[in-house]
Tab-separated table of C-alpha atoms and ligand atoms in Angstrom:
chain	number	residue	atom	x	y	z
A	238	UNK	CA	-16.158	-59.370	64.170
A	239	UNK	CA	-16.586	-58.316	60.737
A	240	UNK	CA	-19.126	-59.768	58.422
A	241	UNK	CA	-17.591	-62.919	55.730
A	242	UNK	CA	-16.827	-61.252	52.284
A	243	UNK	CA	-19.689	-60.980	50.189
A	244	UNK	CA	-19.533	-62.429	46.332
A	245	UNK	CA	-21.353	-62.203	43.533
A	246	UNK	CA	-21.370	-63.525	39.776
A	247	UNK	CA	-22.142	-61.047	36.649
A	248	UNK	CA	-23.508	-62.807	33.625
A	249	UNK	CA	-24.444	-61.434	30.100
A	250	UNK	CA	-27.216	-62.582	28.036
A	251	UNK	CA	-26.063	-65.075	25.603
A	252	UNK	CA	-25.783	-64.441	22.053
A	253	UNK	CA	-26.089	-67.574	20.257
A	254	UNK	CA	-28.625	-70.392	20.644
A	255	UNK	CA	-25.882	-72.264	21.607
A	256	UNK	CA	-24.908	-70.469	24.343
A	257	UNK	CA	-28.762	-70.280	25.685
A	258	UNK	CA	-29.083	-73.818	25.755
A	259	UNK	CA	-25.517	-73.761	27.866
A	260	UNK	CA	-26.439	-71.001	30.266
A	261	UNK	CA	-28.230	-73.001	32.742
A	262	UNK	CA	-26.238	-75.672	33.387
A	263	UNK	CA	-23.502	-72.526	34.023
A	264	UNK	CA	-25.847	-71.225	36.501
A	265	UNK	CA	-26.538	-73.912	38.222
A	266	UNK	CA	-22.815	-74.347	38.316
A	267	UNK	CA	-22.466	-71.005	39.996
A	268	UNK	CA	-25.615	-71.217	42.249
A	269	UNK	CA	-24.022	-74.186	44.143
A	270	UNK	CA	-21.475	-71.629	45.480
A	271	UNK	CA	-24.809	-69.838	46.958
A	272	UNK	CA	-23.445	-66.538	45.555
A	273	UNK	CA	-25.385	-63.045	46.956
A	274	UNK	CA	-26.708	-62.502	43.995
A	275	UNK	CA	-26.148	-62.577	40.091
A	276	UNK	CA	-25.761	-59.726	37.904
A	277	UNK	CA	-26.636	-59.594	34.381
A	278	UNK	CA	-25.368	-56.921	32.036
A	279	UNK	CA	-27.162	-55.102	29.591
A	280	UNK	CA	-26.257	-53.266	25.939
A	281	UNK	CA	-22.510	-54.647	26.160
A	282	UNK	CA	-21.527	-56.607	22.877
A	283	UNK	CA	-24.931	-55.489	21.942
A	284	UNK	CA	-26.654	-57.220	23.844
A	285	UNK	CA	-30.654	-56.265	23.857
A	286	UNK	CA	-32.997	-55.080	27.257
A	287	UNK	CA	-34.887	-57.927	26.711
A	288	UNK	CA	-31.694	-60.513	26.651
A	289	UNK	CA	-31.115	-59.238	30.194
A	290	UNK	CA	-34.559	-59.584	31.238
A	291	UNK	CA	-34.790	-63.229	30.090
A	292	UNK	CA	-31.294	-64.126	31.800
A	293	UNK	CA	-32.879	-62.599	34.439
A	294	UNK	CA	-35.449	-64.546	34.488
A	295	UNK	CA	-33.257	-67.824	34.273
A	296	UNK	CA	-31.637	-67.491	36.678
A	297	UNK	CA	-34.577	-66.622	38.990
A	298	UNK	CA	-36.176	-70.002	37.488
A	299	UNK	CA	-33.312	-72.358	37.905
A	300	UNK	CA	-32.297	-71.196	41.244
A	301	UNK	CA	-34.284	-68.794	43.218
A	302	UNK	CA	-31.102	-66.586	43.637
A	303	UNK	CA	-31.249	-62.548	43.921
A	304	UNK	CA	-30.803	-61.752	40.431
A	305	UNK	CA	-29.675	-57.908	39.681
A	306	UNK	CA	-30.356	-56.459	36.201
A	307	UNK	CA	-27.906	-53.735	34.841
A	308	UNK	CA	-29.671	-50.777	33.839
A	309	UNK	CA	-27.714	-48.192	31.607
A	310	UNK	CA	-29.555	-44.528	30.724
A	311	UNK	CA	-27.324	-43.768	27.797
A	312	UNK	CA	-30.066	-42.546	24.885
A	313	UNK	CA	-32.946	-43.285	27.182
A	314	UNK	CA	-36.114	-41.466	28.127
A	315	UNK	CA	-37.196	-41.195	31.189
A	316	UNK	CA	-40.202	-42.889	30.715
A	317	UNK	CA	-38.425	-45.605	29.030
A	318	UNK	CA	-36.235	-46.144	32.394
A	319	UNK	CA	-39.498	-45.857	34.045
A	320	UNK	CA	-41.225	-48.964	32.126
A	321	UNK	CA	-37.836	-50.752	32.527
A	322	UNK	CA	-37.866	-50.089	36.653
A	323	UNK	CA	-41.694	-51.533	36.952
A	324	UNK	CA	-40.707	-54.214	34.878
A	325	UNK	CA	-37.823	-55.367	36.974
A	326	UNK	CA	-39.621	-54.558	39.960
A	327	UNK	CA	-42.493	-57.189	38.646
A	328	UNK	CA	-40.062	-59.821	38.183
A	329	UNK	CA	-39.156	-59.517	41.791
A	330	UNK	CA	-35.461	-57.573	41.339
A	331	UNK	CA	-34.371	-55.904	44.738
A	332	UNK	CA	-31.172	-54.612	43.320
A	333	UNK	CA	-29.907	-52.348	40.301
A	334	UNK	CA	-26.670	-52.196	38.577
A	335	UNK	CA	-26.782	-48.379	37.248
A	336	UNK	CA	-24.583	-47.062	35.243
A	337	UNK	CA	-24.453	-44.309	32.240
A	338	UNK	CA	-23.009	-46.761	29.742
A	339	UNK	CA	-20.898	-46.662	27.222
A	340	UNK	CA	-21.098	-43.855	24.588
A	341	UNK	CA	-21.577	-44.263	20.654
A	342	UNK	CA	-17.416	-43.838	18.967
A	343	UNK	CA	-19.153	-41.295	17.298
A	344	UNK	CA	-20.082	-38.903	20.692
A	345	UNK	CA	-18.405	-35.676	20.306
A	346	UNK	CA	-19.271	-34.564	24.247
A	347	UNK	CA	-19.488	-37.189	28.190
A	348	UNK	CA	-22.710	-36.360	28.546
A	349	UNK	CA	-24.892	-39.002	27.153
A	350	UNK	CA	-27.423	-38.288	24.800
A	351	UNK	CA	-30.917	-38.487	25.558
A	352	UNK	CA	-33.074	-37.668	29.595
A	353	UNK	CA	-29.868	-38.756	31.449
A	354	UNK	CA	-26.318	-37.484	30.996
A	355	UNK	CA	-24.630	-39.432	33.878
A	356	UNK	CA	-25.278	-42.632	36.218
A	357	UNK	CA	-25.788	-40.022	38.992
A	358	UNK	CA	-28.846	-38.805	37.546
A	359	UNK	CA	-29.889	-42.258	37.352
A	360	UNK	CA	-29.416	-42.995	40.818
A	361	UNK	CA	-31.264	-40.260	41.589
A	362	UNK	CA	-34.276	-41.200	39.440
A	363	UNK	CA	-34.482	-44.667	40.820
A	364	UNK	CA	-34.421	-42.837	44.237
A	365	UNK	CA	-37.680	-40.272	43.249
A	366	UNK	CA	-39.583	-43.095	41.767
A	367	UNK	CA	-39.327	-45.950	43.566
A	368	UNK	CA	-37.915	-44.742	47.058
A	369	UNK	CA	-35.779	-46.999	48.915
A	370	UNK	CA	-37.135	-49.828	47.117
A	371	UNK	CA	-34.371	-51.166	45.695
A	372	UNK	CA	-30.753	-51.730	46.309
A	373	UNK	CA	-28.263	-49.619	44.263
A	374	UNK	CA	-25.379	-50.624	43.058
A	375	UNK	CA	-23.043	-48.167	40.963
A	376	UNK	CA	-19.672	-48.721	38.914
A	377	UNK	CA	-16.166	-47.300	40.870
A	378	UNK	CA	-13.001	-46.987	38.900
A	379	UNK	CA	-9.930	-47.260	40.840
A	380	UNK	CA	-7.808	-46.249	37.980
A	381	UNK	CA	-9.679	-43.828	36.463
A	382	UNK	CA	-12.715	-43.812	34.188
A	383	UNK	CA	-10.823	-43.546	30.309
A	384	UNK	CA	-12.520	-40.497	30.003
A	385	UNK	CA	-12.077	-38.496	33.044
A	386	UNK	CA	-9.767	-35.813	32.445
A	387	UNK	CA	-8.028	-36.204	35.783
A	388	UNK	CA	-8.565	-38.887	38.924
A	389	UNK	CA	-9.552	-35.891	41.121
A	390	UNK	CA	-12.590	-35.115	39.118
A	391	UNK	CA	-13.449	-38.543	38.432
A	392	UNK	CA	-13.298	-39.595	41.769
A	393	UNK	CA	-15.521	-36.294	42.507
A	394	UNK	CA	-18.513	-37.696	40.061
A	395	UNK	CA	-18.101	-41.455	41.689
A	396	UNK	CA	-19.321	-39.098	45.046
A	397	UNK	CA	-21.983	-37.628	43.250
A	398	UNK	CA	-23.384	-41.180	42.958
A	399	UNK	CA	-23.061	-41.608	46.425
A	400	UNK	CA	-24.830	-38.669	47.143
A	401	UNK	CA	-27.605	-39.296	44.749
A	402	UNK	CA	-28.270	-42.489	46.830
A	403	UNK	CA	-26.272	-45.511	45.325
A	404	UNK	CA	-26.187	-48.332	48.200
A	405	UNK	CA	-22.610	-49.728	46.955
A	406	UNK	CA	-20.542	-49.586	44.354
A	407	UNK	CA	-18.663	-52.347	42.029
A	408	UNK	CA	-15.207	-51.480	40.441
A	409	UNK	CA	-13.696	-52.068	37.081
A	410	UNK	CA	-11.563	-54.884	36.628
A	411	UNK	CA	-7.979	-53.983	37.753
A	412	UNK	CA	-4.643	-56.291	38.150
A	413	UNK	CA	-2.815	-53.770	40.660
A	414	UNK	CA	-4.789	-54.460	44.078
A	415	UNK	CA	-2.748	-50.917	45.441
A	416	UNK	CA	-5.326	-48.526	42.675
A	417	UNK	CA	-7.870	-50.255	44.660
A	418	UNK	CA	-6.186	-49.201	48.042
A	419	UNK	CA	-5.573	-45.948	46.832
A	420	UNK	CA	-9.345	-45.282	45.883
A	421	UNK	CA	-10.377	-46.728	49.139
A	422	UNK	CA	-8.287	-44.230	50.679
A	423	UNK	CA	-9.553	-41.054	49.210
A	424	UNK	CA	-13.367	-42.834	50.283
A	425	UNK	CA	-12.319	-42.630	54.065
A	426	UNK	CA	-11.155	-38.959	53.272
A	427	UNK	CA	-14.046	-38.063	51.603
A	428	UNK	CA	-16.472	-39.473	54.394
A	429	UNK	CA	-17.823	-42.161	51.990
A	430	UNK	CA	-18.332	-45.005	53.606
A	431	UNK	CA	-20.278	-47.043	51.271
A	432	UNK	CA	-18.980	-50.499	50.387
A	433	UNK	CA	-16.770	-51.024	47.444
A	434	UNK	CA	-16.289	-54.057	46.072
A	435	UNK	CA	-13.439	-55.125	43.416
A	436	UNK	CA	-14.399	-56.441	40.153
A	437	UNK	CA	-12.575	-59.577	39.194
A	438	UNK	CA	-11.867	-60.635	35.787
A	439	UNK	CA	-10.561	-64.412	35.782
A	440	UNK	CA	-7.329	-64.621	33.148
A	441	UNK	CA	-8.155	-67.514	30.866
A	442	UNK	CA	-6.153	-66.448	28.003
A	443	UNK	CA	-3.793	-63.533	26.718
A	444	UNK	CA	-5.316	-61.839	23.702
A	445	UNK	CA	-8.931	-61.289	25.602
A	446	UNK	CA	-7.069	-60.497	28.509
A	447	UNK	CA	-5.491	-57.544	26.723
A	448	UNK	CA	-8.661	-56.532	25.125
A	449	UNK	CA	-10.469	-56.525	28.373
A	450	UNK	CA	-7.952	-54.574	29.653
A	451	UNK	CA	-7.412	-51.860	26.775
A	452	UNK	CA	-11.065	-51.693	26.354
A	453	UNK	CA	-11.495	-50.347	30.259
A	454	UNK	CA	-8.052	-48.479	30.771
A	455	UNK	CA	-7.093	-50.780	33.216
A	456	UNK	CA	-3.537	-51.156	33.911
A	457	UNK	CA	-1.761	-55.168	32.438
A	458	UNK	CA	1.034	-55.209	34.848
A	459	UNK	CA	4.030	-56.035	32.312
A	460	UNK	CA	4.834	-59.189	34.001
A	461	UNK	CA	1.653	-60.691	33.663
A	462	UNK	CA	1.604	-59.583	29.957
A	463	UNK	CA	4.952	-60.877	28.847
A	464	UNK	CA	4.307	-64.223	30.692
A	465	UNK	CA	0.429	-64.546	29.444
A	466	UNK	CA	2.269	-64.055	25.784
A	467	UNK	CA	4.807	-66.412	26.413
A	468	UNK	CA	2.289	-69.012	27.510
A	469	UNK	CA	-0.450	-68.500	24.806
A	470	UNK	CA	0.085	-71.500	23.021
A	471	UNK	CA	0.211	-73.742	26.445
A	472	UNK	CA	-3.257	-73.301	27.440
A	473	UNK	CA	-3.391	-75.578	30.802
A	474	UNK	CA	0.339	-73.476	31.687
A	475	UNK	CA	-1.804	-70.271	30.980
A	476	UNK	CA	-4.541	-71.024	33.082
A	477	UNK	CA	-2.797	-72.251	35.575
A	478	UNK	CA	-0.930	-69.162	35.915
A	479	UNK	CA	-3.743	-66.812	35.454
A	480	UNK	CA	-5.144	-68.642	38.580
A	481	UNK	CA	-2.440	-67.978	40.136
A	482	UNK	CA	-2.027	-64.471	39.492
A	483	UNK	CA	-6.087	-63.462	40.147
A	484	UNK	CA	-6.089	-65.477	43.501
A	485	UNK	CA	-3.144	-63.564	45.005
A	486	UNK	CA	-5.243	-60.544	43.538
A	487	UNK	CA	-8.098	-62.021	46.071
A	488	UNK	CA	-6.241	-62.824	48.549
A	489	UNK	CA	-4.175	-59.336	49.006
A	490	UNK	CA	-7.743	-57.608	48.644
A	491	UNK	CA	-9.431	-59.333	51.124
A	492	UNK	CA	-6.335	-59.628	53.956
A	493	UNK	CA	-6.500	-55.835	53.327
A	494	UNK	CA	-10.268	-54.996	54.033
A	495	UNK	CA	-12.241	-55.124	50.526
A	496	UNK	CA	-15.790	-56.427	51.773
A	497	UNK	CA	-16.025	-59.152	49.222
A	498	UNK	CA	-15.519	-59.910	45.744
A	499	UNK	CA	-17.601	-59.394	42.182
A	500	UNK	CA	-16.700	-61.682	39.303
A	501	UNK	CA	-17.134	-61.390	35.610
A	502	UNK	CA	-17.843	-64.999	35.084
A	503	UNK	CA	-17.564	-63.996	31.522
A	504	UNK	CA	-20.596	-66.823	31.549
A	505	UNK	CA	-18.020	-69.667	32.796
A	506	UNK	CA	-18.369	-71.593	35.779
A	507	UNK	CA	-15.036	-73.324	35.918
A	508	UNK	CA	-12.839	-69.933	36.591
A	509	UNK	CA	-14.616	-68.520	39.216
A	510	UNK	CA	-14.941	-71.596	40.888
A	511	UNK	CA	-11.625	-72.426	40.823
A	512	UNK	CA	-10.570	-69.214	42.748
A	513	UNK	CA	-13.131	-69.074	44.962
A	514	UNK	CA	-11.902	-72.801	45.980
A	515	UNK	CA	-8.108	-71.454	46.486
A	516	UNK	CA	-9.666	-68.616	48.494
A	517	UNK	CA	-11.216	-71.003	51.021
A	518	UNK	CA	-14.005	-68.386	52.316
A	519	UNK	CA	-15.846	-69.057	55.560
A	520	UNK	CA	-18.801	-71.834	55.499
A	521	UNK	CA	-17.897	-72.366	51.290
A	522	UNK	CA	-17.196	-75.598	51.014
A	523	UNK	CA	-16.419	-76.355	47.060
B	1418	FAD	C1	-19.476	-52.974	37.530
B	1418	FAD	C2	-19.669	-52.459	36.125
B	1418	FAD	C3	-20.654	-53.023	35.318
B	1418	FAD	C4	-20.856	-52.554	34.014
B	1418	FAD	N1	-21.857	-53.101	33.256
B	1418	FAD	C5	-22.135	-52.594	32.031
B	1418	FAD	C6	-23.245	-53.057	31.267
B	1418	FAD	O1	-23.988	-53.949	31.686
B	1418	FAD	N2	-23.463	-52.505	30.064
B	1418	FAD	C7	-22.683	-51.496	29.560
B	1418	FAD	O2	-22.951	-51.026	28.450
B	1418	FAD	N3	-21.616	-51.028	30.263
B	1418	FAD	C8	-21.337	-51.548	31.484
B	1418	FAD	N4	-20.279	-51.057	32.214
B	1418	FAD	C9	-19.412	-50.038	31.617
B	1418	FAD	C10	-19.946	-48.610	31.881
B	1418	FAD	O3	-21.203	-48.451	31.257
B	1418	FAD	C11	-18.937	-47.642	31.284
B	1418	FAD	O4	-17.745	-47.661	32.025
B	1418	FAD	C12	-19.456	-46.231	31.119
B	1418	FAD	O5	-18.591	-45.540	30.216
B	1418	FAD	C13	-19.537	-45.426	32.412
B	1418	FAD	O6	-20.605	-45.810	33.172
B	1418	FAD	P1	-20.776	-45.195	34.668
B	1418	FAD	O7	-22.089	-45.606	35.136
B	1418	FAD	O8	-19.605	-45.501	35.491
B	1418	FAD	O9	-20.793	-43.626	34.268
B	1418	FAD	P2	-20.694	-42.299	35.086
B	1418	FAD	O10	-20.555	-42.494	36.537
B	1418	FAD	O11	-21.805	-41.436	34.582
B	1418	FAD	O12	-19.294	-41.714	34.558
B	1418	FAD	C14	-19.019	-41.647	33.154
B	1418	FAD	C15	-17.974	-40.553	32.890
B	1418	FAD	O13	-18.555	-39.263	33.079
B	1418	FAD	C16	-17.933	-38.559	34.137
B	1418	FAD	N5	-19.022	-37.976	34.933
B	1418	FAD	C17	-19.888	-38.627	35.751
B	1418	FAD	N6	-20.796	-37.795	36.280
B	1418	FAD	C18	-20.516	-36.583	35.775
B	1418	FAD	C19	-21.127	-35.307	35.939
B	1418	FAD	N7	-22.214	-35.144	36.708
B	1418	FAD	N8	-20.576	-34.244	35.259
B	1418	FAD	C20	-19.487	-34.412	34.470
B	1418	FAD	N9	-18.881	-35.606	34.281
B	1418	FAD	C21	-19.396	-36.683	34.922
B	1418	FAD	C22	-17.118	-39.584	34.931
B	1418	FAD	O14	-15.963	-39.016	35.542
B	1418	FAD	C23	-16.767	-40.594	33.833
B	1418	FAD	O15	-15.638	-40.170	33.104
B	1418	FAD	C24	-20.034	-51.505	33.508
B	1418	FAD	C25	-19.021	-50.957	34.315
B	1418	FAD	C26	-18.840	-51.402	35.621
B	1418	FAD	C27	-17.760	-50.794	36.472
């Protein structure tokens, strides 16, 4: 028998005082689902290393669940990474999110600036310092990373951060559950046998749903677009549809062999919830 899909909940670190005082009611929301663990982003909409630490740090406080902080080496040291591992490591993290990050518009070359140029070199410096110490978890992008020149060589770098010791990987949202067949497929060719789970964006709306989308590269199917648009001024229509359309998302991955399911809460509760209820997983009971 195979194990029950796995899921998890990524958070970011609020940005107005507001939204503190909201976030732990929203994780306790999400706790109750006894998720694997939370993730908790770091530099995206600017947010600061020390916002993730602090989310971090409530959720560890208002639940006790694994909480995973995402670590990006774009423009950093080494010893800066270095300060940032210990830190982590005193807070009691098992698990790191690693990733390159996202480049300033202005970068004229990939490679990031600064000690590390790709995730894979990060992966391999959590490995050298810290050993098997913690769990590694890396980003996978069934339709292409926007700026690969080709799927063949981008799929070739996700390997490198296999080889460089990365535990698991997480994808980039996606809408068309066949990319994420298709990756799978050139894993079991490639001997990498790691597990990859799908990234899941909940649709709540249509103009942040496009901007997700165009700011990853991932595909909008044009059905989904046209009838998000059509529906943007009937918000409990939209939303209902959305849940729709992102549960038969879940459901095709999982009756297909994806090992379980990461969501971008986008810090809401209600979403996630909501699909993980139509999705009736083994011993959840929402
Ligand atoms: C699950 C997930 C969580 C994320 N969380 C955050 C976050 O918290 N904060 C944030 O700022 N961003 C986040 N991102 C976005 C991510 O930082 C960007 O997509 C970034 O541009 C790439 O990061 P990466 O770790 O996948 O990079 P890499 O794996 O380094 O790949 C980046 C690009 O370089 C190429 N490449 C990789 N290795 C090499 C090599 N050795 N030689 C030549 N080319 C190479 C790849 O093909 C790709 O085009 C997340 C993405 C995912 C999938």
């Amino acid at each position: 028998m195979s194990a029950p899909p796995s899921y998890s909940f990524e958070l970011f670190p609020p940005r107005t005082p507001e939204a503190e005082a909201k976030l732990p009611a929203v994780i306790a929301q999400l706790a109750a689902a006894r998720p694997s663990y939370f993730s908790i982003t770091y530099g995206a909409g600017g947010s600061s290393q020390d916002g993730t630490y602090q989310t971090l740090m409530t959720v560890v406080r208002h639940t006790g669940a694994e909480a995973a902080p995402h670590l990006t080496c774009v423009g950093s040291t080494r010893a800066e990474i270095a300060a940032l591992l210990d830190r982590y490591r005193e807070a009691g993290a098992k698990r790191i999110v690693a990733l390159r990050g996202d480049l300033p518009a202005t970068a004229m070359s990939p490679a990031a600036p600064g000690d590390f140029h790709y995730a894979n070199e990060l992966v391999s410096f959590i490995r050298e310092t810290h050993g098997n110490f913690f769990k590694i978890e890396v980003g996978a992008y069934p339709e292409m990373h926007p700026q690969a020149p080709s799927p063949g060589v981008d799929f070739e770098n996700f390997r490198r951060k296999v080889e460089a010791g990365a535990d698991s990987a997480l994808t980039q949202l996606f809408y068309n559950a066949d990319a994420y067949f298709d990756f799978m497929e050139r894993c079991v060719k490639a001997g990498i046998k790691i597990p990859v789970v799908p990234g899941i964006m909940p649709i709540t709306g249509y103009a942040n749903t496009v901007r997700f989308c165009a700011g990853c590269g991932a595909d909008l199917p044009r059905w989904v677009r046209l009838r998000l648009e059509e529906l943007e001024n009937d918000k409990p229509a939209l939303v209902k549809f959305g849940i729709e359309v992102v549960t038969r998302l879940c459901e095709t991955l999982l009756a297909n062999g994806a090992p379980g399911l990461h969501f971008y809460t986008v810090n809401q509760a209600g979403p996630t919830l909501r699909l993980l209820k139509n999705l009736k997983l083994p011993g959840l009971d929402l």
